[in-house]
Amino acid sequence: MRWCCSACARSSPTSSAGSTPSTPRRRSSTGRADPSVAGEGGVMHEIGGTVFHRWYVTLFGLAFLFFAVRHLGWRKTLVYGVVAFGVGALAENGSVHVGFPYTTYAFEPALRGKELWIGDVPVFVPLSYTFMGYFAFAAGRLVASGPWRTRARYWWQEFLMAWILAVWALWVVDPISRLGDDFYLGKVFHYRGPGFWFGLPLGSQLGFALTSFVLLSLLFWLTRGEASRPVEGGLLRHPHFGALVTWHAQVFHMAVIAFVVGADSIGGSAFLMWVPAAAVTAVYWASISPRARRLDAAAASVEGDRQVHEAAHETRAEALGISG
């Protein structure tokens, strides 16, 4: 989840032309801004850096609000958002200080003063937990249920798909974010040691599997009473289609960037993981489509008629005293 803090790395250290320059903020030896010189202008600058210099994260956040409020309503969206932010803040600061749950890493101290922070983590990092968790949740429901219903037959099918999609996003986004110096993200974070997945340690993947499990469990609990409804019009009319598209957007725009900056192995891995998953999904959806169900019903009807015919034939044969 370190990726989302990186969009502000390009935030300008100076004010725009024609504006009054703000007073520089003195730094302590730890890289923190001295609060004694932090004024209103500094806070507004940090808010601007958080919102505007990470425009794509802001867009994903707005998309989350749009889809989640339509689906969950304001109250449940607020409950989920507050808990997700809290989980993200605890997990990220825990990793920075004690190496749990994502192993030890640190954020670029030069980002301080350019955006809002909570502890030793940029604020938009835990904020991103809200939309990454929800997009995986809603997309997982669609993949598991198919385009013609809103719920799968079993809840665990939805949960498993959502969990895979949540961790999958991290597999693509985090390795590319480490290359921020090569494109607009800038230098964002660094791990203490090397890792097996393009420099990311196994503990990072396992840790996010844990936190995403917590977020998804909350979402499934909040929606535990939702019934399965038919969807007229197929995929494009499905209530979670927008979330599925947005999940792809957040993953594959980073994969394309990987090709642009020359990290072909990372970008290629993203697409290679997607192809078999998409093929399996297409086969599964075809097997549960209305046409497939009609064919199954017709086949069952024919089989039933055959069995009735055979039973009637045997009854007549017995009545006539004809042995089989």
PDB file of C-alpha atoms in Angstrom:
ATOM      1  CA  MET A   1       0.000   0.000   0.000  1.00  0.00           C
ATOM      2  CA  ARG A   2       2.999   2.308  -0.124  1.00  0.00           C
ATOM      3  CA  TRP A   3       2.236   3.274  -3.720  1.00  0.00           C
ATOM      4  CA  CYS A   4      -0.465   5.820  -3.013  1.00  0.00           C
ATOM      5  CA  CYS A   5       1.758   8.215  -1.153  1.00  0.00           C
ATOM      6  CA  SER A   6       3.965   8.633  -4.146  1.00  0.00           C
ATOM      7  CA  ALA A   7       1.891  10.836  -6.388  1.00  0.00           C
ATOM      8  CA  CYS A   8       2.776  13.860  -4.340  1.00  0.00           C
ATOM      9  CA  ALA A   9       6.487  13.400  -4.886  1.00  0.00           C
ATOM     10  CA  ARG A  10       6.346  15.918  -7.688  1.00  0.00           C
ATOM     11  CA  SER A  11       4.758  18.577  -5.512  1.00  0.00           C
ATOM     12  CA  SER A  12       6.615  21.814  -6.047  1.00  0.00           C
ATOM     13  CA  PRO A  13       8.759  22.990  -3.147  1.00  0.00           C
ATOM     14  CA  THR A  14       7.989  26.590  -4.042  1.00  0.00           C
ATOM     15  CA  SER A  15       4.759  28.457  -4.413  1.00  0.00           C
ATOM     16  CA  SER A  16       3.319  29.130  -7.850  1.00  0.00           C
ATOM     17  CA  ALA A  17       4.240  32.233  -9.820  1.00  0.00           C
ATOM     18  CA  GLY A  18       2.591  35.378  -8.630  1.00  0.00           C
ATOM     19  CA  SER A  19       1.796  34.065  -5.162  1.00  0.00           C
ATOM     20  CA  THR A  20       3.393  35.136  -1.920  1.00  0.00           C
ATOM     21  CA  PRO A  21       6.124  32.652  -0.970  1.00  0.00           C
ATOM     22  CA  SER A  22       5.461  30.829   2.276  1.00  0.00           C
ATOM     23  CA  THR A  23       7.889  30.890   5.159  1.00  0.00           C
ATOM     24  CA  PRO A  24      10.259  27.904   4.993  1.00  0.00           C
ATOM     25  CA  ARG A  25       9.628  25.313   7.669  1.00  0.00           C
ATOM     26  CA  ARG A  26      12.625  24.457   9.794  1.00  0.00           C
ATOM     27  CA  ARG A  27      13.506  20.771  10.001  1.00  0.00           C
ATOM     28  CA  SER A  28      14.535  18.784  13.004  1.00  0.00           C
ATOM     29  CA  SER A  29      17.293  16.206  12.887  1.00  0.00           C
ATOM     30  CA  THR A  30      14.678  13.462  12.335  1.00  0.00           C
ATOM     31  CA  GLY A  31      13.330  15.076   9.186  1.00  0.00           C
ATOM     32  CA  ARG A  32      10.154  16.329  10.848  1.00  0.00           C
ATOM     33  CA  ALA A  33       9.018  19.899  10.330  1.00  0.00           C
ATOM     34  CA  ASP A  34       9.404  22.087  13.415  1.00  0.00           C
ATOM     35  CA  PRO A  35       5.821  22.756  14.605  1.00  0.00           C
ATOM     36  CA  SER A  36       6.905  26.084  16.084  1.00  0.00           C
ATOM     37  CA  VAL A  37       7.137  27.563  12.610  1.00  0.00           C
ATOM     38  CA  ALA A  38       4.195  25.745  11.038  1.00  0.00           C
ATOM     39  CA  GLY A  39       1.551  28.251  10.038  1.00  0.00           C
ATOM     40  CA  GLU A  40      -1.724  28.296   8.189  1.00  0.00           C
ATOM     41  CA  GLY A  41       0.070  28.653   4.877  1.00  0.00           C
ATOM     42  CA  GLY A  42       2.093  25.521   5.551  1.00  0.00           C
ATOM     43  CA  VAL A  43      -0.988  23.466   6.371  1.00  0.00           C
ATOM     44  CA  MET A  44      -2.796  24.689   3.252  1.00  0.00           C
ATOM     45  CA  HIS A  45       0.265  23.841   1.183  1.00  0.00           C
ATOM     46  CA  GLU A  46       0.259  20.311   2.604  1.00  0.00           C
ATOM     47  CA  ILE A  47      -3.466  19.897   1.950  1.00  0.00           C
ATOM     48  CA  GLY A  48      -2.940  21.053  -1.614  1.00  0.00           C
ATOM     49  CA  GLY A  49      -0.062  18.640  -2.034  1.00  0.00           C
ATOM     50  CA  THR A  50      -2.187  15.806  -0.707  1.00  0.00           C
ATOM     51  CA  VAL A  51      -5.174  16.538  -2.942  1.00  0.00           C
ATOM     52  CA  PHE A  52      -3.799  17.981  -6.172  1.00  0.00           C
ATOM     53  CA  HIS A  53      -0.316  16.594  -6.597  1.00  0.00           C
ATOM     54  CA  ARG A  54      -1.797  13.147  -6.180  1.00  0.00           C
ATOM     55  CA  TRP A  55      -4.580  13.758  -8.611  1.00  0.00           C
ATOM     56  CA  TYR A  56      -5.000  10.141  -9.636  1.00  0.00           C
ATOM     57  CA  VAL A  57      -5.345   9.003  -6.022  1.00  0.00           C
ATOM     58  CA  THR A  58      -7.918  11.737  -5.497  1.00  0.00           C
ATOM     59  CA  LEU A  59      -9.834  10.483  -8.543  1.00  0.00           C
ATOM     60  CA  PHE A  60      -9.839   6.928  -7.221  1.00  0.00           C
ATOM     61  CA  GLY A  61     -11.067   8.227  -3.874  1.00  0.00           C
ATOM     62  CA  LEU A  62     -13.941  10.092  -5.525  1.00  0.00           C
ATOM     63  CA  ALA A  63     -14.799   6.986  -7.540  1.00  0.00           C
ATOM     64  CA  PHE A  64     -14.880   5.001  -4.307  1.00  0.00           C
ATOM     65  CA  LEU A  65     -17.303   7.467  -2.728  1.00  0.00           C
ATOM     66  CA  PHE A  66     -19.542   7.373  -5.793  1.00  0.00           C
ATOM     67  CA  PHE A  67     -19.763   3.581  -6.001  1.00  0.00           C
ATOM     68  CA  ALA A  68     -19.736   2.852  -2.266  1.00  0.00           C
ATOM     69  CA  VAL A  69     -22.447   5.363  -1.357  1.00  0.00           C
ATOM     70  CA  ARG A  70     -24.702   4.034  -4.112  1.00  0.00           C
ATOM     71  CA  HIS A  71     -24.121   0.502  -2.858  1.00  0.00           C
ATOM     72  CA  LEU A  72     -23.753   0.836   0.913  1.00  0.00           C
ATOM     73  CA  GLY A  73     -25.308   4.202   1.702  1.00  0.00           C
ATOM     74  CA  TRP A  74     -23.597   7.062   3.532  1.00  0.00           C
ATOM     75  CA  ARG A  75     -23.670   5.493   6.990  1.00  0.00           C
ATOM     76  CA  LYS A  76     -22.023   2.189   6.089  1.00  0.00           C
ATOM     77  CA  THR A  77     -19.583   3.950   3.776  1.00  0.00           C
ATOM     78  CA  LEU A  78     -18.534   6.210   6.650  1.00  0.00           C
ATOM     79  CA  VAL A  79     -18.137   3.282   9.063  1.00  0.00           C
ATOM     80  CA  TYR A  80     -16.043   1.348   6.582  1.00  0.00           C
ATOM     81  CA  GLY A  81     -13.987   4.405   5.618  1.00  0.00           C
ATOM     82  CA  VAL A  82     -13.091   5.297   9.212  1.00  0.00           C
ATOM     83  CA  VAL A  83     -12.125   1.719  10.095  1.00  0.00           C
ATOM     84  CA  ALA A  84     -10.150   1.245   6.870  1.00  0.00           C
ATOM     85  CA  PHE A  85      -8.233   4.475   7.473  1.00  0.00           C
ATOM     86  CA  GLY A  86      -7.469   3.412  11.040  1.00  0.00           C
ATOM     87  CA  VAL A  87      -6.287  -0.032   9.968  1.00  0.00           C
ATOM     88  CA  GLY A  88      -4.095   1.531   7.302  1.00  0.00           C
ATOM     89  CA  ALA A  89      -2.561   4.083   9.659  1.00  0.00           C
ATOM     90  CA  LEU A  90      -1.778   1.438  12.292  1.00  0.00           C
ATOM     91  CA  ALA A  91      -0.375  -1.046   9.785  1.00  0.00           C
ATOM     92  CA  GLU A  92       1.829   1.469   7.982  1.00  0.00           C
ATOM     93  CA  ASN A  93       3.193   3.089  11.149  1.00  0.00           C
ATOM     94  CA  GLY A  94       3.659  -0.333  12.711  1.00  0.00           C
ATOM     95  CA  SER A  95       5.776  -1.402   9.764  1.00  0.00           C
ATOM     96  CA  VAL A  96       7.838   1.781   9.842  1.00  0.00           C
ATOM     97  CA  HIS A  97       8.593   1.431  13.559  1.00  0.00           C
ATOM     98  CA  VAL A  98       8.560  -2.298  14.380  1.00  0.00           C
ATOM     99  CA  GLY A  99       8.456  -4.054  11.008  1.00  0.00           C
ATOM    100  CA  PHE A 100       4.928  -5.453  11.333  1.00  0.00           C
ATOM    101  CA  PRO A 101       2.902  -6.359   9.341  1.00  0.00           C
ATOM    102  CA  TYR A 102       4.761  -5.379   6.141  1.00  0.00           C
ATOM    103  CA  THR A 103       8.387  -5.762   7.330  1.00  0.00           C
ATOM    104  CA  THR A 104      10.548  -2.672   7.869  1.00  0.00           C
ATOM    105  CA  TYR A 105      10.587   0.229   5.428  1.00  0.00           C
ATOM    106  CA  ALA A 106      10.602   4.003   5.556  1.00  0.00           C
ATOM    107  CA  PHE A 107       8.999   6.815   3.616  1.00  0.00           C
ATOM    108  CA  GLU A 108      11.045   9.515   1.940  1.00  0.00           C
ATOM    109  CA  PRO A 109      11.524  12.269   4.574  1.00  0.00           C
ATOM    110  CA  ALA A 110      11.748  14.926   1.845  1.00  0.00           C
ATOM    111  CA  LEU A 111       7.990  14.519   1.367  1.00  0.00           C
ATOM    112  CA  ARG A 112       7.344  16.135   4.738  1.00  0.00           C
ATOM    113  CA  GLY A 113       5.997  19.630   4.400  1.00  0.00           C
ATOM    114  CA  LYS A 114       4.607  18.803   0.954  1.00  0.00           C
ATOM    115  CA  GLU A 115       1.581  16.861   2.177  1.00  0.00           C
ATOM    116  CA  LEU A 116      -0.255  15.829   5.321  1.00  0.00           C
ATOM    117  CA  TRP A 117       1.205  13.049   7.461  1.00  0.00           C
ATOM    118  CA  ILE A 118      -0.151  10.875  10.249  1.00  0.00           C
ATOM    119  CA  GLY A 119       2.715   9.737  12.425  1.00  0.00           C
ATOM    120  CA  ASP A 120       5.480   8.750  10.032  1.00  0.00           C
ATOM    121  CA  VAL A 121       3.161   7.957   7.117  1.00  0.00           C
ATOM    122  CA  PRO A 122       1.651  10.285   4.499  1.00  0.00           C
ATOM    123  CA  VAL A 123      -2.087  10.623   5.122  1.00  0.00           C
ATOM    124  CA  PHE A 124      -3.109   9.428   1.682  1.00  0.00           C
ATOM    125  CA  VAL A 125      -1.493   6.047   2.285  1.00  0.00           C
ATOM    126  CA  PRO A 126      -4.076   4.902   4.865  1.00  0.00           C
ATOM    127  CA  LEU A 127      -6.775   6.770   2.946  1.00  0.00           C
ATOM    128  CA  SER A 128      -6.040   4.573  -0.055  1.00  0.00           C
ATOM    129  CA  TYR A 129      -6.998   1.493   1.952  1.00  0.00           C
ATOM    130  CA  THR A 130     -10.609   2.609   1.633  1.00  0.00           C
ATOM    131  CA  PHE A 131     -10.832   2.427  -2.136  1.00  0.00           C
ATOM    132  CA  MET A 132      -8.400  -0.423  -2.751  1.00  0.00           C
ATOM    133  CA  GLY A 133     -10.354  -2.603  -0.334  1.00  0.00           C
ATOM    134  CA  TYR A 134     -13.756  -1.649  -1.712  1.00  0.00           C
ATOM    135  CA  PHE A 135     -12.813  -2.046  -5.375  1.00  0.00           C
ATOM    136  CA  ALA A 136     -11.467  -5.544  -4.670  1.00  0.00           C
ATOM    137  CA  PHE A 137     -14.612  -6.377  -2.671  1.00  0.00           C
ATOM    138  CA  ALA A 138     -17.077  -5.242  -5.340  1.00  0.00           C
ATOM    139  CA  ALA A 139     -15.046  -6.608  -8.250  1.00  0.00           C
ATOM    140  CA  GLY A 140     -14.710  -9.949  -6.463  1.00  0.00           C
ATOM    141  CA  ARG A 141     -18.471 -10.134  -6.066  1.00  0.00           C
ATOM    142  CA  LEU A 142     -18.977  -9.541  -9.767  1.00  0.00           C
ATOM    143  CA  VAL A 143     -16.375 -12.105 -10.811  1.00  0.00           C
ATOM    144  CA  ALA A 144     -17.856 -14.726  -8.472  1.00  0.00           C
ATOM    145  CA  SER A 145     -21.536 -14.045  -9.187  1.00  0.00           C
ATOM    146  CA  GLY A 146     -21.243 -13.460 -12.925  1.00  0.00           C
ATOM    147  CA  PRO A 147     -22.878 -10.631 -14.884  1.00  0.00           C
ATOM    148  CA  TRP A 148     -26.459 -11.874 -14.435  1.00  0.00           C
ATOM    149  CA  ARG A 149     -26.844 -11.850 -10.644  1.00  0.00           C
ATOM    150  CA  THR A 150     -25.625  -9.630  -7.799  1.00  0.00           C
ATOM    151  CA  ARG A 151     -24.489 -12.444  -5.490  1.00  0.00           C
ATOM    152  CA  ALA A 152     -22.693 -15.734  -5.941  1.00  0.00           C
ATOM    153  CA  ARG A 153     -24.206 -19.006  -4.754  1.00  0.00           C
ATOM    154  CA  TYR A 154     -21.853 -19.155  -1.764  1.00  0.00           C
ATOM    155  CA  TRP A 155     -20.403 -16.174   0.128  1.00  0.00           C
ATOM    156  CA  TRP A 156     -16.941 -17.737   0.330  1.00  0.00           C
ATOM    157  CA  GLN A 157     -16.670 -17.613  -3.463  1.00  0.00           C
ATOM    158  CA  GLU A 158     -17.040 -13.842  -3.336  1.00  0.00           C
ATOM    159  CA  PHE A 159     -14.640 -13.499  -0.426  1.00  0.00           C
ATOM    160  CA  LEU A 160     -11.930 -15.601  -2.040  1.00  0.00           C
ATOM    161  CA  MET A 161     -12.089 -13.669  -5.312  1.00  0.00           C
ATOM    162  CA  ALA A 162     -12.060 -10.317  -3.495  1.00  0.00           C
ATOM    163  CA  TRP A 163      -9.058 -11.381  -1.417  1.00  0.00           C
ATOM    164  CA  ILE A 164      -7.123 -12.465  -4.492  1.00  0.00           C
ATOM    165  CA  LEU A 165      -7.904  -9.204  -6.296  1.00  0.00           C
ATOM    166  CA  ALA A 166      -6.841  -7.112  -3.295  1.00  0.00           C
ATOM    167  CA  VAL A 167      -3.436  -8.769  -3.013  1.00  0.00           C
ATOM    168  CA  TRP A 168      -3.018  -8.943  -6.785  1.00  0.00           C
ATOM    169  CA  ALA A 169      -3.249  -5.157  -6.993  1.00  0.00           C
ATOM    170  CA  LEU A 170      -0.350  -4.874  -4.556  1.00  0.00           C
ATOM    171  CA  TRP A 171       1.738  -7.334  -6.581  1.00  0.00           C
ATOM    172  CA  VAL A 172       1.592  -4.925  -9.513  1.00  0.00           C
ATOM    173  CA  VAL A 173       1.451  -1.482  -7.923  1.00  0.00           C
ATOM    174  CA  ASP A 174       4.122  -1.684  -5.218  1.00  0.00           C
ATOM    175  CA  PRO A 175       7.049  -2.879  -7.384  1.00  0.00           C
ATOM    176  CA  ILE A 176       6.371  -0.125  -9.904  1.00  0.00           C
ATOM    177  CA  SER A 177       6.100   2.478  -7.168  1.00  0.00           C
ATOM    178  CA  ARG A 178       9.661   1.643  -6.104  1.00  0.00           C
ATOM    179  CA  LEU A 179      10.753   3.006  -9.494  1.00  0.00           C
ATOM    180  CA  GLY A 180       9.170   6.397  -8.852  1.00  0.00           C
ATOM    181  CA  ASP A 181      12.438   8.210  -9.582  1.00  0.00           C
ATOM    182  CA  ASP A 182      11.975   7.251 -13.241  1.00  0.00           C
ATOM    183  CA  PHE A 183       8.581   8.901 -13.688  1.00  0.00           C
ATOM    184  CA  TYR A 184       6.207  11.363 -12.040  1.00  0.00           C
ATOM    185  CA  LEU A 185       5.925   9.594  -8.682  1.00  0.00           C
ATOM    186  CA  GLY A 186       9.388  10.484  -7.451  1.00  0.00           C
ATOM    187  CA  LYS A 187      11.230   8.721  -4.639  1.00  0.00           C
ATOM    188  CA  VAL A 188       8.707   7.457  -2.122  1.00  0.00           C
ATOM    189  CA  PHE A 189       9.838   4.610   0.153  1.00  0.00           C
ATOM    190  CA  HIS A 190      12.521   1.987   0.564  1.00  0.00           C
ATOM    191  CA  TYR A 191      12.726  -1.382   2.291  1.00  0.00           C
ATOM    192  CA  ARG A 192      15.528  -2.404   4.593  1.00  0.00           C
ATOM    193  CA  GLY A 193      16.530  -5.424   2.526  1.00  0.00           C
ATOM    194  CA  PRO A 194      15.915  -7.148  -0.823  1.00  0.00           C
ATOM    195  CA  GLY A 195      12.848  -9.242  -1.578  1.00  0.00           C
ATOM    196  CA  PHE A 196      11.858 -12.030  -3.926  1.00  0.00           C
ATOM    197  CA  TRP A 197       9.153 -10.091  -5.808  1.00  0.00           C
ATOM    198  CA  PHE A 198      10.941  -7.335  -7.710  1.00  0.00           C
ATOM    199  CA  GLY A 199      12.575  -6.175  -4.493  1.00  0.00           C
ATOM    200  CA  LEU A 200       9.528  -6.592  -2.257  1.00  0.00           C
ATOM    201  CA  PRO A 201       9.932  -9.061   0.631  1.00  0.00           C
ATOM    202  CA  LEU A 202       7.553 -11.958   1.179  1.00  0.00           C
ATOM    203  CA  GLY A 203       6.522 -10.458   4.513  1.00  0.00           C
ATOM    204  CA  SER A 204       5.107  -7.442   2.708  1.00  0.00           C
ATOM    205  CA  GLN A 205       2.801  -9.655   0.654  1.00  0.00           C
ATOM    206  CA  LEU A 206       1.715 -11.717   3.657  1.00  0.00           C
ATOM    207  CA  GLY A 207       1.154  -8.586   5.717  1.00  0.00           C
ATOM    208  CA  PHE A 208      -1.139  -7.037   3.153  1.00  0.00           C
ATOM    209  CA  ALA A 209      -3.006 -10.330   2.835  1.00  0.00           C
ATOM    210  CA  LEU A 210      -3.702  -9.964   6.557  1.00  0.00           C
ATOM    211  CA  THR A 211      -4.876  -6.349   6.449  1.00  0.00           C
ATOM    212  CA  SER A 212      -6.972  -6.899   3.324  1.00  0.00           C
ATOM    213  CA  PHE A 213      -8.593  -9.873   5.075  1.00  0.00           C
ATOM    214  CA  VAL A 214      -9.631  -7.513   7.880  1.00  0.00           C
ATOM    215  CA  LEU A 215     -11.055  -4.895   5.503  1.00  0.00           C
ATOM    216  CA  LEU A 216     -12.929  -7.442   3.415  1.00  0.00           C
ATOM    217  CA  SER A 217     -14.343  -9.087   6.533  1.00  0.00           C
ATOM    218  CA  LEU A 218     -15.769  -5.715   7.561  1.00  0.00           C
ATOM    219  CA  LEU A 219     -17.328  -5.149   4.137  1.00  0.00           C
ATOM    220  CA  PHE A 220     -18.873  -8.612   4.078  1.00  0.00           C
ATOM    221  CA  TRP A 221     -20.255  -8.052   7.564  1.00  0.00           C
ATOM    222  CA  LEU A 222     -21.769  -4.713   6.552  1.00  0.00           C
ATOM    223  CA  THR A 223     -23.461  -6.345   3.531  1.00  0.00           C
ATOM    224  CA  ARG A 224     -24.365  -9.663   5.168  1.00  0.00           C
ATOM    225  CA  GLY A 225     -28.102  -9.160   4.595  1.00  0.00           C
ATOM    226  CA  GLU A 226     -27.942  -8.419   0.867  1.00  0.00           C
ATOM    227  CA  ALA A 227     -29.986 -10.815  -1.247  1.00  0.00           C
ATOM    228  CA  SER A 228     -29.078 -12.071  -4.690  1.00  0.00           C
ATOM    229  CA  ARG A 229     -30.985 -10.201  -7.387  1.00  0.00           C
ATOM    230  CA  PRO A 230     -31.152 -10.812 -11.131  1.00  0.00           C
ATOM    231  CA  VAL A 231     -29.422  -8.263 -13.357  1.00  0.00           C
ATOM    232  CA  GLU A 232     -31.215  -7.323 -16.549  1.00  0.00           C
ATOM    233  CA  GLY A 233     -28.863  -6.399 -19.355  1.00  0.00           C
ATOM    234  CA  GLY A 234     -25.780  -8.368 -18.352  1.00  0.00           C
ATOM    235  CA  LEU A 235     -22.326  -7.068 -17.523  1.00  0.00           C
ATOM    236  CA  LEU A 236     -22.724  -3.408 -18.435  1.00  0.00           C
ATOM    237  CA  ARG A 237     -25.821  -3.149 -16.226  1.00  0.00           C
ATOM    238  CA  HIS A 238     -24.294  -4.904 -13.240  1.00  0.00           C
ATOM    239  CA  PRO A 239     -24.112  -2.647 -10.147  1.00  0.00           C
ATOM    240  CA  HIS A 240     -20.454  -3.580  -9.588  1.00  0.00           C
ATOM    241  CA  PHE A 241     -19.282  -3.151 -13.184  1.00  0.00           C
ATOM    242  CA  GLY A 242     -17.871   0.310 -12.441  1.00  0.00           C
ATOM    243  CA  ALA A 243     -15.838  -1.032  -9.526  1.00  0.00           C
ATOM    244  CA  LEU A 244     -14.440  -3.814 -11.714  1.00  0.00           C
ATOM    245  CA  VAL A 245     -13.378  -1.284 -14.353  1.00  0.00           C
ATOM    246  CA  THR A 246     -11.803   0.961 -11.714  1.00  0.00           C
ATOM    247  CA  TRP A 247      -9.895  -1.967 -10.203  1.00  0.00           C
ATOM    248  CA  HIS A 248      -8.408  -2.626 -13.650  1.00  0.00           C
ATOM    249  CA  ALA A 249      -7.614   1.066 -14.065  1.00  0.00           C
ATOM    250  CA  GLN A 250      -5.651   1.314 -10.809  1.00  0.00           C
ATOM    251  CA  VAL A 251      -3.640  -1.809 -11.656  1.00  0.00           C
ATOM    252  CA  PHE A 252      -3.012  -1.530 -15.365  1.00  0.00           C
ATOM    253  CA  HIS A 253      -2.197   2.156 -15.573  1.00  0.00           C
ATOM    254  CA  MET A 254       0.793   1.278 -13.389  1.00  0.00           C
ATOM    255  CA  ALA A 255       1.621  -1.724 -15.581  1.00  0.00           C
ATOM    256  CA  VAL A 256       1.688   0.532 -18.638  1.00  0.00           C
ATOM    257  CA  ILE A 257       3.990   2.931 -16.788  1.00  0.00           C
ATOM    258  CA  ALA A 258       6.328   0.009 -16.119  1.00  0.00           C
ATOM    259  CA  PHE A 259       6.734  -0.519 -19.864  1.00  0.00           C
ATOM    260  CA  VAL A 260       7.257   3.208 -20.419  1.00  0.00           C
ATOM    261  CA  VAL A 261      10.130   3.391 -17.907  1.00  0.00           C
ATOM    262  CA  GLY A 262      11.716   0.181 -19.185  1.00  0.00           C
ATOM    263  CA  ALA A 263      10.632  -2.183 -16.384  1.00  0.00           C
ATOM    264  CA  ASP A 264       9.311  -4.684 -18.906  1.00  0.00           C
ATOM    265  CA  SER A 265       9.516  -7.644 -16.534  1.00  0.00           C
ATOM    266  CA  ILE A 266       7.149  -5.994 -14.043  1.00  0.00           C
ATOM    267  CA  GLY A 267       4.705  -4.789 -16.684  1.00  0.00           C
ATOM    268  CA  GLY A 268       4.829  -8.122 -18.476  1.00  0.00           C
ATOM    269  CA  SER A 269       4.166  -9.995 -15.248  1.00  0.00           C
ATOM    270  CA  ALA A 270       1.046  -7.914 -14.656  1.00  0.00           C
ATOM    271  CA  PHE A 271      -0.424  -8.838 -18.012  1.00  0.00           C
ATOM    272  CA  LEU A 272       0.713 -12.460 -17.852  1.00  0.00           C
ATOM    273  CA  MET A 273      -1.083 -12.866 -14.516  1.00  0.00           C
ATOM    274  CA  TRP A 274      -4.202 -11.300 -15.985  1.00  0.00           C
ATOM    275  CA  VAL A 275      -4.534 -13.420 -19.152  1.00  0.00           C
ATOM    276  CA  PRO A 276      -5.155 -16.850 -17.545  1.00  0.00           C
ATOM    277  CA  ALA A 277      -7.358 -15.268 -14.874  1.00  0.00           C
ATOM    278  CA  ALA A 278      -9.461 -13.578 -17.562  1.00  0.00           C
ATOM    279  CA  ALA A 279      -9.693 -16.823 -19.535  1.00  0.00           C
ATOM    280  CA  VAL A 280     -10.845 -18.799 -16.495  1.00  0.00           C
ATOM    281  CA  THR A 281     -13.400 -16.085 -15.701  1.00  0.00           C
ATOM    282  CA  ALA A 282     -14.747 -16.170 -19.264  1.00  0.00           C
ATOM    283  CA  VAL A 283     -15.170 -19.955 -19.128  1.00  0.00           C
ATOM    284  CA  TYR A 284     -16.856 -19.763 -15.728  1.00  0.00           C
ATOM    285  CA  TRP A 285     -19.236 -17.003 -16.801  1.00  0.00           C
ATOM    286  CA  ALA A 286     -20.157 -18.963 -19.931  1.00  0.00           C
ATOM    287  CA  SER A 287     -21.050 -21.971 -17.771  1.00  0.00           C
ATOM    288  CA  ILE A 288     -23.477 -19.934 -15.617  1.00  0.00           C
ATOM    289  CA  SER A 289     -24.950 -17.756 -18.364  1.00  0.00           C
ATOM    290  CA  PRO A 290     -28.727 -17.749 -18.967  1.00  0.00           C
ATOM    291  CA  ARG A 291     -28.173 -19.563 -22.266  1.00  0.00           C
ATOM    292  CA  ALA A 292     -26.186 -22.301 -20.522  1.00  0.00           C
ATOM    293  CA  ARG A 293     -28.927 -22.644 -17.925  1.00  0.00           C
ATOM    294  CA  ARG A 294     -31.580 -22.914 -20.629  1.00  0.00           C
ATOM    295  CA  LEU A 295     -29.564 -25.627 -22.361  1.00  0.00           C
ATOM    296  CA  ASP A 296     -29.141 -27.457 -19.056  1.00  0.00           C
ATOM    297  CA  ALA A 297     -32.869 -27.200 -18.392  1.00  0.00           C
ATOM    298  CA  ALA A 298     -33.679 -28.473 -21.881  1.00  0.00           C
ATOM    299  CA  ALA A 299     -31.255 -31.361 -21.492  1.00  0.00           C
ATOM    300  CA  ALA A 300     -32.755 -32.219 -18.107  1.00  0.00           C
ATOM    301  CA  SER A 301     -36.243 -32.123 -19.623  1.00  0.00           C
ATOM    302  CA  VAL A 302     -35.218 -34.463 -22.437  1.00  0.00           C
ATOM    303  CA  GLU A 303     -33.582 -36.810 -19.955  1.00  0.00           C
ATOM    304  CA  GLY A 304     -36.707 -36.732 -17.801  1.00  0.00           C
ATOM    305  CA  ASP A 305     -38.928 -37.538 -20.797  1.00  0.00           C
ATOM    306  CA  ARG A 306     -36.641 -40.422 -21.735  1.00  0.00           C
ATOM    307  CA  GLN A 307     -36.817 -41.877 -18.247  1.00  0.00           C
ATOM    308  CA  VAL A 308     -40.616 -41.544 -18.196  1.00  0.00           C
ATOM    309  CA  HIS A 309     -40.821 -43.241 -21.615  1.00  0.00           C
ATOM    310  CA  GLU A 310     -38.596 -46.096 -20.495  1.00  0.00           C
ATOM    311  CA  ALA A 311     -40.600 -46.557 -17.290  1.00  0.00           C
ATOM    312  CA  ALA A 312     -43.863 -46.631 -19.258  1.00  0.00           C
ATOM    313  CA  HIS A 313     -42.388 -49.145 -21.714  1.00  0.00           C
ATOM    314  CA  GLU A 314     -41.301 -51.417 -18.864  1.00  0.00           C
ATOM    315  CA  THR A 315     -44.750 -51.167 -17.269  1.00  0.00           C
ATOM    316  CA  ARG A 316     -46.452 -52.200 -20.508  1.00  0.00           C
ATOM    317  CA  ALA A 317     -44.002 -55.040 -20.988  1.00  0.00           C
ATOM    318  CA  GLU A 318     -44.696 -56.360 -17.497  1.00  0.00           C
ATOM    319  CA  ALA A 319     -48.439 -56.116 -18.089  1.00  0.00           C
ATOM    320  CA  LEU A 320     -48.088 -58.221 -21.238  1.00  0.00           C
ATOM    321  CA  GLY A 321     -45.890 -60.721 -19.486  1.00  0.00           C
ATOM    322  CA  ILE A 322     -42.897 -59.902 -21.663  1.00  0.00           C
ATOM    323  CA  SER A 323     -39.596 -60.198 -19.845  1.00  0.00           C
ATOM    324  CA  GLY A 324     -36.716 -57.769 -20.447  1.00  0.00           C
TER     325      GLY A 324
END
